[in-house]
Amino acid sequence: MSESIPPDTVPATTNNTRMEAFTFGDPTPVLEHSEMLDSFECWLNGRWYEPPISFPGLAKSLNASVHHSSAIYFKTNILTSTFVPNKFLTRDAFKRFALDFLIFGNAYLEKRTSRSGLLLSLAPALAKFVRRGKELNSYYFVTGWQQEHEFAAGSIFHLIDPDINQEVYGVPQYLSALQSAWLNEAATLFRRKYYKNGSHAGFIFYMTDAAQNQTDVDSLRKAMRESKGPGNFRNLFMYAPNGKKDGIQILPVSDVAAKDEFFNIKGVTRDDVLAAHRVPPQLLGIMPNNTGGFGAVEPAARVFARNELVPLQAQFRALNDWLGQDVIQFTDYELSTMPTGVTS
């Protein structure tokens, strides 16, 4: 009967052991939006066309990055504040309409008329659930399997942010930044789980000085064990008579590298998202990392209003051409005016 090898025994390596080297293939992205949109058309299920990109996915991605959602809500709030409400389109209805357009690249208004054909109101239809029919002037509201409602023909106004691959639906302009938004979310979730788990290797307490006796070592071990839980991060005193300069060392294992990488990922992905939305960082309350800062706020706001807000307002005015009357009107974006009842 052969002797069993003790579990702590590590077998010695043989002379046949040799080093091997190999390389991985080229990096392959998990999702390639450009190739997806080039390869797939809007699929027709017999009654309506499916969007070229997942609308539920865009809705979930809204909260993937704080800068992504903040930039969208920032544009929505400015558009709403400059919109002139009227009896056909209220301010609340316009805000829903604008929010859908900035998130999905599609927005819908249902024209509700009287029996005589006069316009009564314009009600927003949630873009997440609206599908365009086989006849492009027909629209369906689809919330689930066999749960659809067909709108009356010609009653839906469809505002589209144009796509270069198809003309049935629009697509949002921030698609190129979704990878960065998802990476930002993944870094935050990983960091949160990293701290919540608590079982990661924080550091190695390395001691080479000879202790006076085993009791000193046991006391040090007990003090470190009791430093966990509520009231942790306490100071620890260690006395080593005749100790060497480097007799006691704290060797970090992974926290330093992970911390640096986390900040780099958060910073780079933030810049990508803001570049896609074309919103100056100082308008979102972001603090600069350098001493030079981002520059004055007012000039940045004026440039943003001219280069981004005015073109957006022009897109929404397409409703006036469809209706044949001016329902969408905006006031000028002024920084000097103060709301009624607000004093400086």
Short mmCIF file of C-alpha atoms in Angstrom, two decimals:
data_model
loop_
_atom_site.label_atom_id
_atom_site.label_comp_id
_atom_site.label_asym_id
_atom_site.label_seq_id
_atom_site.Cartn_x
_atom_site.Cartn_y
_atom_site.Cartn_z
CA MET A 1 0.00 0.00 0.00
CA SER A 2 1.51 3.31 -1.08
CA GLU A 3 1.81 6.20 1.32
CA SER A 4 -0.58 9.12 0.81
CA ILE A 5 0.99 12.48 0.10
CA PRO A 6 0.28 15.08 2.80
CA PRO A 7 -1.97 17.87 1.49
CA ASP A 8 0.59 20.57 2.29
CA THR A 9 3.32 18.86 0.29
CA VAL A 10 4.07 20.46 -3.11
CA PRO A 11 5.61 18.01 -5.61
CA ALA A 12 8.88 19.12 -7.14
CA THR A 13 8.99 20.02 -10.81
CA THR A 14 10.71 17.69 -13.22
CA ASN A 15 13.40 18.56 -15.73
CA ASN A 16 10.88 18.13 -18.58
CA THR A 17 9.09 21.33 -17.56
CA ARG A 18 9.69 24.07 -20.12
CA MET A 19 8.34 27.56 -20.73
CA GLU A 20 5.61 28.04 -23.33
CA ALA A 21 4.60 31.30 -24.97
CA PHE A 22 1.46 32.04 -26.93
CA THR A 23 -0.56 35.07 -28.00
CA PHE A 24 -4.26 35.82 -28.20
CA GLY A 25 -5.99 36.86 -31.40
CA ASP A 26 -6.96 40.37 -32.35
CA PRO A 27 -9.44 42.06 -29.98
CA THR A 28 -13.05 41.54 -31.04
CA PRO A 29 -15.76 43.93 -29.77
CA VAL A 30 -18.79 42.26 -28.25
CA LEU A 31 -21.22 44.66 -29.91
CA GLU A 32 -20.48 46.43 -33.16
CA HIS A 33 -23.26 48.96 -33.76
CA SER A 34 -22.11 50.03 -37.20
CA GLU A 35 -22.00 46.48 -38.53
CA MET A 36 -25.34 45.62 -36.92
CA LEU A 37 -27.10 48.52 -38.58
CA ASP A 38 -25.45 47.78 -41.93
CA SER A 39 -26.48 44.11 -41.88
CA PHE A 40 -30.04 44.29 -40.55
CA GLU A 41 -33.03 46.07 -41.97
CA CYS A 42 -36.22 46.94 -40.13
CA TRP A 43 -37.87 43.53 -39.92
CA LEU A 44 -41.51 43.42 -41.04
CA ASN A 45 -43.63 41.01 -39.01
CA GLY A 46 -46.54 41.30 -41.42
CA ARG A 47 -48.23 44.29 -39.81
CA TRP A 48 -45.53 46.65 -38.54
CA TYR A 49 -41.78 47.18 -38.77
CA GLU A 50 -39.50 46.44 -35.83
CA PRO A 51 -36.95 49.15 -34.96
CA PRO A 52 -33.34 48.68 -36.13
CA ILE A 53 -32.13 48.92 -32.54
CA SER A 54 -33.73 47.81 -29.28
CA PHE A 55 -35.88 50.58 -27.82
CA PRO A 56 -36.07 48.81 -24.41
CA GLY A 57 -32.27 48.65 -24.52
CA LEU A 58 -32.04 52.41 -25.12
CA ALA A 59 -34.46 52.98 -22.23
CA LYS A 60 -32.31 50.87 -19.88
CA SER A 61 -29.15 52.60 -21.07
CA LEU A 62 -30.53 55.99 -20.02
CA ASN A 63 -29.43 55.34 -16.44
CA ALA A 64 -26.21 53.53 -17.33
CA SER A 65 -24.11 56.67 -16.90
CA VAL A 66 -24.83 59.74 -14.83
CA HIS A 67 -23.43 61.98 -17.56
CA HIS A 68 -25.54 60.30 -20.25
CA SER A 69 -28.85 60.83 -18.44
CA SER A 70 -27.86 64.26 -17.14
CA ALA A 71 -27.05 65.56 -20.63
CA ILE A 72 -30.39 64.32 -22.00
CA TYR A 73 -32.41 65.80 -19.15
CA PHE A 74 -30.43 69.03 -19.44
CA LYS A 75 -31.42 69.44 -23.09
CA THR A 76 -35.01 68.48 -22.32
CA ASN A 77 -35.29 71.06 -19.54
CA ILE A 78 -33.89 73.86 -21.70
CA LEU A 79 -36.19 72.99 -24.60
CA THR A 80 -39.18 72.90 -22.24
CA SER A 81 -38.27 76.21 -20.63
CA THR A 82 -38.15 77.96 -24.00
CA PHE A 83 -41.30 76.29 -25.36
CA VAL A 84 -44.46 78.43 -25.57
CA PRO A 85 -47.43 76.28 -24.42
CA ASN A 86 -50.81 76.60 -26.08
CA LYS A 87 -54.25 75.03 -25.97
CA PHE A 88 -53.22 72.24 -28.35
CA LEU A 89 -49.90 71.23 -26.76
CA THR A 90 -49.24 71.73 -23.06
CA ARG A 91 -45.81 72.15 -21.55
CA ASP A 92 -45.97 68.74 -19.88
CA ALA A 93 -46.93 67.05 -23.15
CA PHE A 94 -44.10 68.79 -24.98
CA LYS A 95 -41.59 67.68 -22.34
CA ARG A 96 -42.58 64.04 -22.83
CA PHE A 97 -42.38 64.55 -26.59
CA ALA A 98 -38.89 66.09 -26.37
CA LEU A 99 -37.60 63.45 -23.94
CA ASP A 100 -38.68 60.62 -26.25
CA PHE A 101 -36.97 62.28 -29.21
CA LEU A 102 -33.65 62.75 -27.39
CA ILE A 103 -33.61 59.17 -26.06
CA PHE A 104 -34.97 57.15 -28.98
CA GLY A 105 -34.44 59.43 -31.97
CA ASN A 106 -38.21 59.06 -32.55
CA ALA A 107 -41.13 60.98 -31.06
CA TYR A 108 -44.86 60.74 -31.72
CA LEU A 109 -47.85 63.03 -31.23
CA GLU A 110 -51.43 61.85 -31.69
CA LYS A 111 -53.74 64.39 -33.28
CA ARG A 112 -57.12 64.34 -31.56
CA THR A 113 -59.89 66.06 -33.47
CA SER A 114 -63.58 66.83 -33.03
CA ARG A 115 -66.33 65.25 -35.10
CA SER A 116 -66.10 68.19 -37.47
CA GLY A 117 -62.37 67.63 -37.96
CA LEU A 118 -61.12 70.56 -35.86
CA LEU A 119 -57.94 70.06 -33.88
CA LEU A 120 -58.59 69.59 -30.15
CA SER A 121 -55.24 68.56 -28.72
CA LEU A 122 -51.94 66.82 -29.38
CA ALA A 123 -51.09 63.93 -27.05
CA PRO A 124 -47.66 62.28 -26.89
CA ALA A 125 -47.49 58.52 -27.52
CA LEU A 126 -44.65 56.69 -25.77
CA ALA A 127 -41.98 56.10 -28.41
CA LYS A 128 -40.77 52.95 -26.65
CA PHE A 129 -43.97 51.14 -27.63
CA VAL A 130 -44.95 52.75 -30.95
CA ARG A 131 -44.30 50.77 -34.15
CA ARG A 132 -44.64 51.91 -37.73
CA GLY A 133 -46.99 49.89 -39.89
CA LYS A 134 -46.49 48.26 -43.26
CA GLU A 135 -48.26 51.26 -44.73
CA LEU A 136 -45.91 53.94 -43.47
CA ASN A 137 -48.72 56.30 -42.49
CA SER A 138 -50.14 53.70 -40.06
CA TYR A 139 -48.88 53.26 -36.49
CA TYR A 140 -49.43 50.74 -33.70
CA PHE A 141 -49.04 50.99 -29.94
CA VAL A 142 -47.57 47.63 -28.88
CA THR A 143 -46.99 46.85 -25.20
CA GLY A 144 -46.83 43.05 -25.41
CA TRP A 145 -47.89 39.92 -27.21
CA GLN A 146 -51.33 40.47 -28.80
CA GLN A 147 -51.63 43.77 -26.94
CA GLU A 148 -51.58 46.34 -29.68
CA HIS A 149 -53.69 49.33 -30.59
CA GLU A 150 -53.81 50.73 -34.11
CA PHE A 151 -54.03 54.50 -34.36
CA ALA A 152 -56.36 56.10 -36.87
CA ALA A 153 -54.72 56.62 -40.23
CA GLY A 154 -53.04 60.01 -40.52
CA SER A 155 -53.45 60.84 -36.82
CA ILE A 156 -49.80 60.33 -35.79
CA PHE A 157 -47.02 62.86 -36.30
CA HIS A 158 -43.64 61.10 -36.37
CA LEU A 159 -40.54 63.17 -35.64
CA ILE A 160 -37.42 61.34 -36.87
CA ASP A 161 -33.72 61.86 -36.22
CA PRO A 162 -32.54 60.55 -39.63
CA ASP A 163 -30.58 57.31 -40.02
CA ILE A 164 -28.27 56.63 -42.97
CA ASN A 165 -29.20 52.93 -43.20
CA GLN A 166 -33.02 53.03 -43.35
CA GLU A 167 -35.87 55.53 -43.47
CA VAL A 168 -38.56 53.82 -41.39
CA TYR A 169 -37.28 54.83 -37.94
CA GLY A 170 -34.86 57.36 -36.57
CA VAL A 171 -31.88 56.61 -34.34
CA PRO A 172 -30.41 58.78 -31.57
CA GLN A 173 -27.19 60.65 -32.24
CA TYR A 174 -25.41 59.30 -29.17
CA LEU A 175 -25.17 55.66 -30.36
CA SER A 176 -21.39 55.91 -30.71
CA ALA A 177 -21.10 56.72 -26.99
CA LEU A 178 -23.15 53.78 -25.67
CA GLN A 179 -20.07 51.59 -25.31
CA SER A 180 -18.47 54.25 -23.11
CA ALA A 181 -21.66 54.65 -21.08
CA TRP A 182 -21.85 50.89 -20.50
CA LEU A 183 -18.15 50.76 -19.55
CA ASN A 184 -18.72 53.58 -17.09
CA GLU A 185 -21.58 51.62 -15.53
CA ALA A 186 -19.54 48.41 -15.43
CA ALA A 187 -16.66 50.17 -13.67
CA THR A 188 -19.01 51.62 -11.06
CA LEU A 189 -20.77 48.29 -10.44
CA PHE A 190 -17.45 46.45 -10.19
CA ARG A 191 -16.11 48.99 -7.71
CA ARG A 192 -19.30 48.81 -5.65
CA LYS A 193 -19.17 45.00 -5.54
CA TYR A 194 -15.46 45.22 -4.74
CA TYR A 195 -16.17 47.15 -1.55
CA LYS A 196 -19.38 45.31 -0.69
CA ASN A 197 -17.71 41.90 -0.98
CA GLY A 198 -14.97 42.69 1.50
CA SER A 199 -13.14 39.41 0.85
CA HIS A 200 -10.56 40.85 -1.53
CA ALA A 201 -6.90 40.93 -0.54
CA GLY A 202 -6.22 44.42 0.77
CA PHE A 203 -2.56 44.20 1.86
CA ILE A 204 0.11 41.88 3.25
CA PHE A 205 1.50 42.64 6.71
CA TYR A 206 5.11 41.56 6.21
CA MET A 207 7.23 41.14 9.35
CA THR A 208 10.83 39.95 9.44
CA ASP A 209 11.87 41.19 12.88
CA ALA A 210 12.15 38.51 15.50
CA ALA A 211 9.48 38.95 18.15
CA GLN A 212 10.27 38.54 21.83
CA ASN A 213 7.95 35.58 22.15
CA GLN A 214 4.93 33.92 20.58
CA THR A 215 2.61 35.92 22.82
CA ASP A 216 3.61 39.14 21.01
CA VAL A 217 2.77 37.60 17.64
CA ASP A 218 -0.58 36.32 18.91
CA SER A 219 -1.44 39.75 20.34
CA LEU A 220 -0.68 41.41 17.01
CA ARG A 221 -2.77 38.84 15.14
CA LYS A 222 -5.70 39.40 17.54
CA ALA A 223 -5.48 43.20 17.17
CA MET A 224 -5.65 42.96 13.36
CA ARG A 225 -8.58 40.54 13.44
CA GLU A 226 -10.56 42.86 15.71
CA SER A 227 -10.01 45.83 13.38
CA LYS A 228 -12.73 44.56 10.99
CA GLY A 229 -16.38 45.55 11.07
CA PRO A 230 -17.88 48.72 12.60
CA GLY A 231 -15.26 51.11 13.87
CA ASN A 232 -12.55 49.78 11.58
CA PHE A 233 -9.61 51.75 10.14
CA ARG A 234 -8.19 52.09 13.64
CA ASN A 235 -4.60 52.93 14.44
CA LEU A 236 -2.36 49.99 15.33
CA PHE A 237 0.69 50.27 17.57
CA MET A 238 3.61 47.83 17.15
CA TYR A 239 6.73 47.84 19.30
CA ALA A 240 9.70 45.77 18.09
CA PRO A 241 12.84 46.10 20.26
CA ASN A 242 16.07 46.13 18.25
CA GLY A 243 14.00 46.04 15.04
CA LYS A 244 15.38 46.77 11.59
CA LYS A 245 14.34 49.68 9.39
CA ASP A 246 12.30 47.49 7.02
CA GLY A 247 11.46 44.82 9.52
CA ILE A 248 7.74 45.59 9.28
CA GLN A 249 6.16 46.45 5.92
CA ILE A 250 2.66 46.91 4.53
CA LEU A 251 2.49 45.54 0.98
CA PRO A 252 -0.69 46.52 -0.95
CA VAL A 253 -1.92 43.78 -3.26
CA SER A 254 -4.54 45.16 -5.62
CA ASP A 255 -6.20 48.30 -4.29
CA VAL A 256 -3.72 50.86 -5.64
CA ALA A 257 -3.79 49.62 -9.23
CA ALA A 258 -7.56 49.16 -9.17
CA LYS A 259 -8.08 52.68 -7.82
CA ASP A 260 -5.98 54.30 -10.55
CA GLU A 261 -7.68 52.28 -13.29
CA PHE A 262 -11.13 53.13 -11.93
CA PHE A 263 -10.52 56.87 -12.09
CA ASN A 264 -9.06 56.63 -15.59
CA ILE A 265 -12.06 54.68 -16.89
CA LYS A 266 -14.55 57.07 -15.27
CA GLY A 267 -12.78 60.09 -16.72
CA VAL A 268 -12.35 58.80 -20.26
CA THR A 269 -15.90 57.46 -20.57
CA ARG A 270 -17.31 60.71 -19.20
CA ASP A 271 -15.50 62.70 -21.89
CA ASP A 272 -16.77 60.33 -24.60
CA VAL A 273 -20.39 60.67 -23.48
CA LEU A 274 -20.26 64.45 -23.21
CA ALA A 275 -18.63 64.68 -26.63
CA ALA A 276 -21.48 62.66 -28.14
CA HIS A 277 -24.09 64.88 -26.50
CA ARG A 278 -22.13 68.07 -27.23
CA VAL A 279 -22.84 69.50 -23.79
CA PRO A 280 -20.07 71.59 -22.13
CA PRO A 281 -19.04 69.98 -18.83
CA GLN A 282 -19.34 73.21 -16.84
CA LEU A 283 -23.07 73.33 -17.65
CA LEU A 284 -23.54 69.96 -15.92
CA GLY A 285 -21.76 71.03 -12.74
CA ILE A 286 -18.65 68.89 -13.36
CA MET A 287 -15.58 70.00 -11.44
CA PRO A 288 -12.37 70.33 -13.52
CA ASN A 289 -9.36 68.19 -12.71
CA ASN A 290 -6.81 70.77 -13.82
CA THR A 291 -5.99 74.22 -12.51
CA GLY A 292 -7.04 75.93 -15.75
CA GLY A 293 -10.66 74.81 -15.41
CA PHE A 294 -13.24 74.65 -18.20
CA GLY A 295 -13.58 78.36 -18.81
CA ALA A 296 -16.43 80.77 -18.10
CA VAL A 297 -19.95 79.36 -17.93
CA GLU A 298 -21.83 82.08 -19.80
CA PRO A 299 -19.83 81.92 -23.07
CA ALA A 300 -20.13 78.12 -23.02
CA ALA A 301 -23.89 78.38 -22.51
CA ARG A 302 -24.27 80.83 -25.39
CA VAL A 303 -22.26 78.65 -27.77
CA PHE A 304 -24.27 75.61 -26.70
CA ALA A 305 -27.54 77.46 -27.28
CA ARG A 306 -26.51 78.54 -30.77
CA ASN A 307 -24.91 75.29 -31.93
CA GLU A 308 -27.19 72.74 -30.24
CA LEU A 309 -30.39 74.29 -28.94
CA VAL A 310 -31.34 76.28 -32.05
CA PRO A 311 -30.98 73.26 -34.41
CA LEU A 312 -33.07 71.16 -32.01
CA GLN A 313 -35.79 73.78 -31.96
CA ALA A 314 -35.77 73.83 -35.77
CA GLN A 315 -36.34 70.06 -35.83
CA PHE A 316 -39.38 70.34 -33.56
CA ARG A 317 -40.88 73.02 -35.80
CA ALA A 318 -41.48 70.28 -38.38
CA LEU A 319 -44.78 69.72 -36.57
CA ASN A 320 -45.98 73.12 -37.83
CA ASP A 321 -45.48 72.03 -41.44
CA TRP A 322 -47.39 68.79 -40.81
CA LEU A 323 -50.33 70.54 -39.12
CA GLY A 324 -50.39 73.63 -41.31
CA GLN A 325 -50.41 75.95 -38.29
CA ASP A 326 -47.86 77.23 -35.79
CA VAL A 327 -48.22 75.05 -32.71
CA ILE A 328 -44.52 74.77 -31.87
CA GLN A 329 -43.03 78.13 -30.90
CA PHE A 330 -40.01 78.94 -28.76
CA THR A 331 -38.73 81.99 -26.95
CA ASP A 332 -35.11 83.04 -27.15
CA TYR A 333 -32.67 81.40 -24.73
CA GLU A 334 -31.65 84.28 -22.48
CA LEU A 335 -29.22 84.01 -19.59
CA SER A 336 -29.94 87.47 -18.20
CA THR A 337 -33.64 86.99 -17.50
CA MET A 338 -34.77 85.73 -14.11
CA PRO A 339 -37.94 83.71 -13.47
CA THR A 340 -40.85 85.54 -11.88
CA GLY A 341 -40.55 85.71 -8.10
CA VAL A 342 -36.83 84.84 -8.03
CA THR A 343 -34.40 87.48 -6.82
CA SER A 344 -30.65 87.48 -7.07
#
